[in-house]
Short mmCIF file of C-alpha atoms in Angstrom, two decimals:
data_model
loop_
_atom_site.label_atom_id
_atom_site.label_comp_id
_atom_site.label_asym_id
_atom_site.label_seq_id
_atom_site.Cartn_x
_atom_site.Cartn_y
_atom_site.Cartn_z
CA UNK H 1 -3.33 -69.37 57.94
CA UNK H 2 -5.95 -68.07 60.85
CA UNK H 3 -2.50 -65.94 62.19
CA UNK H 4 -1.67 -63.99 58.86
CA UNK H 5 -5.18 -62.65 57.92
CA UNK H 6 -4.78 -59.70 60.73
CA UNK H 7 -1.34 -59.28 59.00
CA UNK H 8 -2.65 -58.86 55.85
CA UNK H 9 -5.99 -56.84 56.91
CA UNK H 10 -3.00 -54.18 58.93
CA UNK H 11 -1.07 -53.88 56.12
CA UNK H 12 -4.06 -52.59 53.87
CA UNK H 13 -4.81 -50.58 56.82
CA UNK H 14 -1.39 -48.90 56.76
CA UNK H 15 -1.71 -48.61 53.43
CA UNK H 16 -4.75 -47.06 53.67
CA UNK H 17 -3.51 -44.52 56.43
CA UNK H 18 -0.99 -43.92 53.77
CA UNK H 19 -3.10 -42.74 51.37
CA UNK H 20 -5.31 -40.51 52.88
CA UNK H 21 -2.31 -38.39 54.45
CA UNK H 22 -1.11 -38.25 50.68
CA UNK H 23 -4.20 -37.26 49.70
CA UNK H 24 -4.74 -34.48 52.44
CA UNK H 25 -1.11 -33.07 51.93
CA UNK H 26 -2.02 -32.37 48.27
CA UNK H 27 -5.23 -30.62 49.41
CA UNK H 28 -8.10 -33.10 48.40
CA UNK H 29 -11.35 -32.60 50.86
CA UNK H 30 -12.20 -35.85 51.84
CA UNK H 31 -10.69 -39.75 51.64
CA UNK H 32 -13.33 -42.48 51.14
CA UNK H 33 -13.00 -45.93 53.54
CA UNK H 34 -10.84 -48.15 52.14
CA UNK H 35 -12.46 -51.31 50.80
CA UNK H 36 -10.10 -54.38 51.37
CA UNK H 37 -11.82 -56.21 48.63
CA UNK H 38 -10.23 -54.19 46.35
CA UNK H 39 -7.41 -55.23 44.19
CA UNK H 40 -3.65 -53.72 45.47
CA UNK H 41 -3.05 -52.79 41.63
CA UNK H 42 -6.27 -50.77 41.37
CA UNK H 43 -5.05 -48.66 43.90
CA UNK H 44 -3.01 -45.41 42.23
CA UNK H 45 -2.14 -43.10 44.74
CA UNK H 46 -0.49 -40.16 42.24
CA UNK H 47 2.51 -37.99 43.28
CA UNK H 48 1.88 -34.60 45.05
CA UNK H 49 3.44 -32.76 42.15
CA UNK H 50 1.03 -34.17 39.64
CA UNK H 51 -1.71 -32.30 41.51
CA UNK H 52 0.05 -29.08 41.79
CA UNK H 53 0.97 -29.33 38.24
CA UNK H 54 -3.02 -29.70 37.30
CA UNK H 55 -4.43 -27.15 39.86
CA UNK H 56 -1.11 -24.51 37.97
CA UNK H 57 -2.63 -25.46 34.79
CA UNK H 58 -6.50 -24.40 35.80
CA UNK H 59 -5.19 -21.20 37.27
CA UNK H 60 -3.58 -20.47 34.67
CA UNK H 61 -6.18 -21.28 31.89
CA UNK H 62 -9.03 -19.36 34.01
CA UNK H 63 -7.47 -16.43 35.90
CA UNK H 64 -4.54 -14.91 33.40
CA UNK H 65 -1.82 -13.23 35.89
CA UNK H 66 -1.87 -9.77 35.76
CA UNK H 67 1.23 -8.07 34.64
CA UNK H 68 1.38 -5.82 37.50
CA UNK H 69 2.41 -9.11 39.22
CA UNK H 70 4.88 -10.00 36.63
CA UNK H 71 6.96 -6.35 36.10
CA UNK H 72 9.12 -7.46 33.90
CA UNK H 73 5.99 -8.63 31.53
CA UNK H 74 4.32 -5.54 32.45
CA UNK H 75 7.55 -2.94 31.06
CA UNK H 76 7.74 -5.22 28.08
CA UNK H 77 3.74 -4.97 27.14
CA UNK H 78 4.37 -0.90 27.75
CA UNK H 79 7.28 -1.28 25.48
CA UNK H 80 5.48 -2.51 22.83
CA UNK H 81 2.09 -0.21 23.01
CA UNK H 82 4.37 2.91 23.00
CA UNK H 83 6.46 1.31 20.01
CA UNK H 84 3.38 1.00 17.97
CA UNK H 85 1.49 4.29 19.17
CA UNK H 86 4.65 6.32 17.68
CA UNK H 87 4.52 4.52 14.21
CA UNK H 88 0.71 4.83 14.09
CA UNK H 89 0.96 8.55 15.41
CA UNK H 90 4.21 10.92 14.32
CA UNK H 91 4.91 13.41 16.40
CA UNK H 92 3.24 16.99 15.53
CA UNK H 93 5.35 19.17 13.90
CA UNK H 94 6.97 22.00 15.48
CA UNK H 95 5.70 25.36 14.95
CA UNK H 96 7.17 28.36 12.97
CA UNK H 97 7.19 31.99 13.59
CA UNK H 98 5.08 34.77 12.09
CA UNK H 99 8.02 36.51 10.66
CA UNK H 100 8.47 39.63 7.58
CA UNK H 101 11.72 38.05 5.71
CA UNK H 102 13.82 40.06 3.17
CA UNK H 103 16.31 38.46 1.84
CA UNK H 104 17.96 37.70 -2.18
CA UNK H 105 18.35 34.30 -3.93
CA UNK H 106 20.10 34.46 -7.82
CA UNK H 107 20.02 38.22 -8.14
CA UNK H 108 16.15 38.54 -7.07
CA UNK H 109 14.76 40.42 -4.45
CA UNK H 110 12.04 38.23 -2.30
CA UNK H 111 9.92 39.14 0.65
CA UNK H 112 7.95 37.08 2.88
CA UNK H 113 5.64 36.98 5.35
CA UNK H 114 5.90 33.44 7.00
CA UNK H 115 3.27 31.94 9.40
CA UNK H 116 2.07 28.86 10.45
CA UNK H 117 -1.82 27.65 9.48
CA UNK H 118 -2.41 26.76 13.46
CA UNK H 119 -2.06 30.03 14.18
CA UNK H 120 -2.77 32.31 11.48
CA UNK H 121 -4.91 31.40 7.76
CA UNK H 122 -5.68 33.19 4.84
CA UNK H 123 -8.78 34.38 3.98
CA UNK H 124 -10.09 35.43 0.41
CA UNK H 125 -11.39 39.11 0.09
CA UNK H 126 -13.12 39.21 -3.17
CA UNK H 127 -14.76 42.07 -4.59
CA UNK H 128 -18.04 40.82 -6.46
CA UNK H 129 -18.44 44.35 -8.19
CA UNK H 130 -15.53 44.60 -9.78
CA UNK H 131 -11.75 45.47 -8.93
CA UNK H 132 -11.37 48.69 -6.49
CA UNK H 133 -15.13 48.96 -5.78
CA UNK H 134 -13.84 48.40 -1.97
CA UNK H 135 -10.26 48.95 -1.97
CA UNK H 136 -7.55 50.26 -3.95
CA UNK H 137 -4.48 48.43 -2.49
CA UNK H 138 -3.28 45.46 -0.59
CA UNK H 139 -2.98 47.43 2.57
CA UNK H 140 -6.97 49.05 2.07
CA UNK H 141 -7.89 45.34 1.92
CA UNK H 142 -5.98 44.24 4.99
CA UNK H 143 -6.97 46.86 7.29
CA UNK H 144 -10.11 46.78 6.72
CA UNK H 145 -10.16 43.17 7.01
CA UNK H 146 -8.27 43.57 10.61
CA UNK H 147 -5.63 41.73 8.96
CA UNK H 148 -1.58 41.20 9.69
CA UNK H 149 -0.88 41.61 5.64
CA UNK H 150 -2.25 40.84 2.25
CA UNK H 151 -1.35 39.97 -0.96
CA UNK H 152 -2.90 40.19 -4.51
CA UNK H 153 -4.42 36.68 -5.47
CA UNK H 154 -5.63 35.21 -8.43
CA UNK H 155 -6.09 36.35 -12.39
CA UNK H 156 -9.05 38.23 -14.28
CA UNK H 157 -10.46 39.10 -17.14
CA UNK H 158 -10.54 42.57 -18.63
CA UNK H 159 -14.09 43.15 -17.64
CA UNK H 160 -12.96 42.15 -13.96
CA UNK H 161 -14.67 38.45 -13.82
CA UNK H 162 -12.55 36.24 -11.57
CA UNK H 163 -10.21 33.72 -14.13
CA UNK H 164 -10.95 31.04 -12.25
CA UNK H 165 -13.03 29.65 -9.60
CA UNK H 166 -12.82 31.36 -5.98
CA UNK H 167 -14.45 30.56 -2.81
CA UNK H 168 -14.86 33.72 0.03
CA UNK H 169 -16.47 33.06 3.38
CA UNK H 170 -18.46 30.04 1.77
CA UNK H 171 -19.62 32.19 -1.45
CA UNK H 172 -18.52 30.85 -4.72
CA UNK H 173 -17.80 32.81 -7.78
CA UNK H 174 -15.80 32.21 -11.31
CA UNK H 175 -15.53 28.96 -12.98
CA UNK H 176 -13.15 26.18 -13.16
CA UNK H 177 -9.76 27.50 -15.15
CA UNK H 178 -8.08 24.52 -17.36
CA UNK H 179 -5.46 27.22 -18.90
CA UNK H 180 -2.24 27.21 -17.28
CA UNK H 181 -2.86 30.30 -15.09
CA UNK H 182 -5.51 27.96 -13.05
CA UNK H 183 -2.90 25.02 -12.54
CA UNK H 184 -3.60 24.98 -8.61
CA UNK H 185 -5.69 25.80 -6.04
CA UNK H 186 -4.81 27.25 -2.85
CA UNK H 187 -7.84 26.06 -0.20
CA UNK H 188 -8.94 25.83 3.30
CA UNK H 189 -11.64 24.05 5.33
CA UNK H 190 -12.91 23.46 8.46
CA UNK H 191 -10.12 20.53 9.22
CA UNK H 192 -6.79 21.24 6.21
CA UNK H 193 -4.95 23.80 4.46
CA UNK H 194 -3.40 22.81 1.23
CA UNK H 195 -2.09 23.82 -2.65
CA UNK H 196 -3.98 21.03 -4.48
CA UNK H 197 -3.64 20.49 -8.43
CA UNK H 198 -6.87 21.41 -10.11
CA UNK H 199 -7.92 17.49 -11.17
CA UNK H 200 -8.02 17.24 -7.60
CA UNK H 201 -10.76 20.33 -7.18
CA UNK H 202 -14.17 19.24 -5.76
CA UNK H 203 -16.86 20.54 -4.38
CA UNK H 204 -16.96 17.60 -1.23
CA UNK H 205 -13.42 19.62 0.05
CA UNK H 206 -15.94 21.59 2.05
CA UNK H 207 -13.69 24.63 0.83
CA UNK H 208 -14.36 27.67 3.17
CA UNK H 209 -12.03 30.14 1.30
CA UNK H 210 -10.54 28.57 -2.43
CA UNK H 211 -8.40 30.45 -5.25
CA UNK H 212 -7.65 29.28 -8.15
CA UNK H 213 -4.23 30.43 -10.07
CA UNK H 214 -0.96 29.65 -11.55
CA UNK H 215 1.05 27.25 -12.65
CA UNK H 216 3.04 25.59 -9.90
CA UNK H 217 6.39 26.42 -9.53
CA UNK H 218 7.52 23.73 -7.12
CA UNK H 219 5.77 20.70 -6.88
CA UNK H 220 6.73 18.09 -4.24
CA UNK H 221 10.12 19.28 -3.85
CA UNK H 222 11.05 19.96 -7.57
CA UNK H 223 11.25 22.78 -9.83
CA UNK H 224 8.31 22.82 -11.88
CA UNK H 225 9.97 21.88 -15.62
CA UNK H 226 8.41 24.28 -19.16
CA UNK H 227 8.17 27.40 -17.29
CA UNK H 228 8.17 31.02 -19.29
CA UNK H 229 11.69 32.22 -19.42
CA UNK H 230 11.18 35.15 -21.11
CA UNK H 231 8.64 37.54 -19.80
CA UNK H 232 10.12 39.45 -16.88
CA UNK H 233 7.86 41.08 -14.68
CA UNK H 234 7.52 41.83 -10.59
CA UNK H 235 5.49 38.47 -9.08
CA UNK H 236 3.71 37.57 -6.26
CA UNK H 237 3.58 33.90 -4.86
CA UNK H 238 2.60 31.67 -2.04
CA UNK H 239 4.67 28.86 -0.46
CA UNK H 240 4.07 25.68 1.64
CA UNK H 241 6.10 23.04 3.25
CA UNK H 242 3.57 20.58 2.33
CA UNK H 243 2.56 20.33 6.29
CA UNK H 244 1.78 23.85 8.70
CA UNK H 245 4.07 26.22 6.78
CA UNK H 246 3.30 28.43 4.61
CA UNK H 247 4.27 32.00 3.46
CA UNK H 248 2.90 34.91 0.72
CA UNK H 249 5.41 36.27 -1.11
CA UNK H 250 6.93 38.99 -3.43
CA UNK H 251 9.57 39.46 -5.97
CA UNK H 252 11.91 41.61 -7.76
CA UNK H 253 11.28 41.78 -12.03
CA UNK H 254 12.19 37.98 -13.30
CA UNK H 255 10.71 35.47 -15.27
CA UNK H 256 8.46 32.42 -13.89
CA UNK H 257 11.32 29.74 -14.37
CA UNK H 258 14.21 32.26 -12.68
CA UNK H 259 11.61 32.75 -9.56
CA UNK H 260 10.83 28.71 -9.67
CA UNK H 261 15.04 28.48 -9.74
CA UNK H 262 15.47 30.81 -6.85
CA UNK H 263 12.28 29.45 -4.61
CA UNK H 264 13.88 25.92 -5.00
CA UNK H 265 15.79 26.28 -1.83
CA UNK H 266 15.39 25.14 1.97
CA UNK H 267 17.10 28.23 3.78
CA UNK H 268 15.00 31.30 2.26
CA UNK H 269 12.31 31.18 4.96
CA UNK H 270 13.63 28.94 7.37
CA UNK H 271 11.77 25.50 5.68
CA UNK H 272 11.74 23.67 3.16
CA UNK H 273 9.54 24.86 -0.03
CA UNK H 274 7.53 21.72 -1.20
CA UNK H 275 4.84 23.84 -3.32
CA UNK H 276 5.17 27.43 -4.41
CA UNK H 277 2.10 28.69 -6.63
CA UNK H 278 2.51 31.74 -8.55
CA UNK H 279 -0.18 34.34 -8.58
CA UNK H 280 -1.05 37.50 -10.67
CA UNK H 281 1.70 39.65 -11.14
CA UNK H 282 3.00 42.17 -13.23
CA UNK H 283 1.06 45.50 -12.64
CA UNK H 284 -1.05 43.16 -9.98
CA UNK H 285 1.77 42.29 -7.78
CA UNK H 286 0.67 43.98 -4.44
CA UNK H 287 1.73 43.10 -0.90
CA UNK H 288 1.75 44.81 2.53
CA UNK H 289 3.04 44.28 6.12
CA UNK H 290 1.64 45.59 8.85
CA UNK H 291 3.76 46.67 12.08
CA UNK H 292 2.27 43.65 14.30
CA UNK H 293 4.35 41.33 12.08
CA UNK H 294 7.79 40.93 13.49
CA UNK H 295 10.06 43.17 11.00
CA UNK H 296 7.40 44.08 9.61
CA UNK H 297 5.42 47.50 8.32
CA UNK H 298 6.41 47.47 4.71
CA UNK H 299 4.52 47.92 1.22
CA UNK H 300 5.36 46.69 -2.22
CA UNK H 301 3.49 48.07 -4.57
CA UNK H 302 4.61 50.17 -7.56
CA UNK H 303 2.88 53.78 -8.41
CA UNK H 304 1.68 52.20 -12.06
CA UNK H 305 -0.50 49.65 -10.61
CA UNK H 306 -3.74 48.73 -11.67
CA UNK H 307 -6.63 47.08 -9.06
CA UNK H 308 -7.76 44.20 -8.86
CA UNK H 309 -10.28 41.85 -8.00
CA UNK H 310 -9.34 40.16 -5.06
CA UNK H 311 -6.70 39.15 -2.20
CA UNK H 312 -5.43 36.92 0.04
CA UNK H 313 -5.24 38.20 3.87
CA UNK H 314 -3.61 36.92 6.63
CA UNK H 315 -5.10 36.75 9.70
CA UNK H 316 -5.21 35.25 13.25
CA UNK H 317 -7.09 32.05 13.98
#
């Protein structure tokens, strides 16, 4: 019996020795003394890979690996941030050219000037005294204004009162039009250009330059239904593409639904016409072109025309 106690007492040493190698391959700081009195089945000495797996787990719950160390996580995150930046953010449309366009759609003559609203805007000349207290024509208006061209713009009454509200430089003047001939309203702040319906007029637009006139002739894409097919007459317009295109323009004698017909078209000015809002016309219809306009320098105005009270003139940004 006295012979096998330093058996036993060595082979809890080796296992001892055992245990703290073990324990110092899998990187634990310190081993305590081994206390014989211990049971052999309280003694767990765990496999190295269980404490790699743990001390994996902690880094990876505390210190997230970075993508630049995983590349293919990396391309996959850049993937997906440029995949969701284009759906949030379409690409900025491309620009169009100032341009003077003649050209002839169902037997009518139309002119434009085309232009994009980055570049160039139109502006509101009004004449608070009373049509041709400060110009006579279109081209007066413009180059006084040190514009690229002008139009006519919106209706009046006999007594030269605007038919409808207008905004120049921030002054207001008229009144709110429900007839037919104020259908629209052509606008412009400090941040948008549009052709709004009138129910859609307010004050909060923060308009900077405003006419009211019409009716529509294309709205959002379609040929405005009901138009006058009967009264034939000379007409002046403006267009938009519903984003940065726009263009002022004039026609030969035709009637409101023949013009609407014609305009309803996406090769006259090289875009497609989502709004087209008629303007004064008749004896108003006035446009000119000045020679800075690319084909440009040309009038349209016939030698019975009357004045009137305002115009639209295009000018640089």
């Amino acid at each position: 019996m006295t012979s096998s106690q330093p058996t036993q007492h060595s082979q809890q040493r080796s296992i001892y020795n055992i245990s703290c190698l073990t324990l110092l391959a899998v990187g634990l700081s310190s081993c305590q003394p081994f206390d014989h009195k211990r049971q052999a089945e309280e003694i767990h000495i765990p496999h190295p890979s269980v404490h790699l797996q743990d001390k994996q787990n902690k880094l990876t719950q505390t210190e997230p690996l970075s993508p630049l160390s995983q590349p293919h996580l990396a391309n996959t995150n850049n993937e997906r941030k440029t995949s969701t930046a284009h759906k949030s953010k379409p690409s900025a449309q491309a620009r169009t050219t100032l341009k003077f366009i003649d050209t002839k759609k169902n037997g009518i003559d139309l002119r434009f000037v085309r232009f994009d609203d980055r570049d160039h805007k139109l502006v509101v000349a009004d004449q608070p005294a009373g049509p041709g207290t400060r110009w006579f024509t279109a081209r007066q208006c413009a180059e006084s204004q040190r514009g690229l061209a002008a139009i006519n713009g919106g209706f009046f009454t006999p007594e030269g009162k605007p038919l409808g509200k207008i905004v120049s430089q921030g002054r207001s003047a008229g009144y709110i039009n429900p007839s037919s001939l104020g259908t629209g309203f052509y606008y412009t702040s400090a941040t948008e250009t549009q052709l709004i319906r009138r129910q859609k007029w307010s004050n909060s637009l923060g308009a900077v330059e405003a006419l009211q006139t019409g009716p529509f002739l294309i709205e959002n894409g379609k040929k405005t239904s009901g138009l006058n097919t009967s009264n034939q007459r000379v007409r002046s317009f403006i267009i938009w593409n519903g984003q940065h295109h726009w263009a002022i323009g004039y026609s030969s004698i035709c009637s409101l639904n023949d013009l609407a017909a014609a305009l309803n078209s996406d090769r006259l000015v090289g875009f497609p016409i989502k709004y087209a809002l008629n303007l004064d016309g008749g004896r108003s219809s006035d446009m000119w072109v000045s020679a800075d306009v690319p084909h440009g320098k040309k009038e349209f105005r016939a030698f019975w025309n009357k004045d009137v009270r305002n115009f639209l003139v295009l000018k640089e940004r």
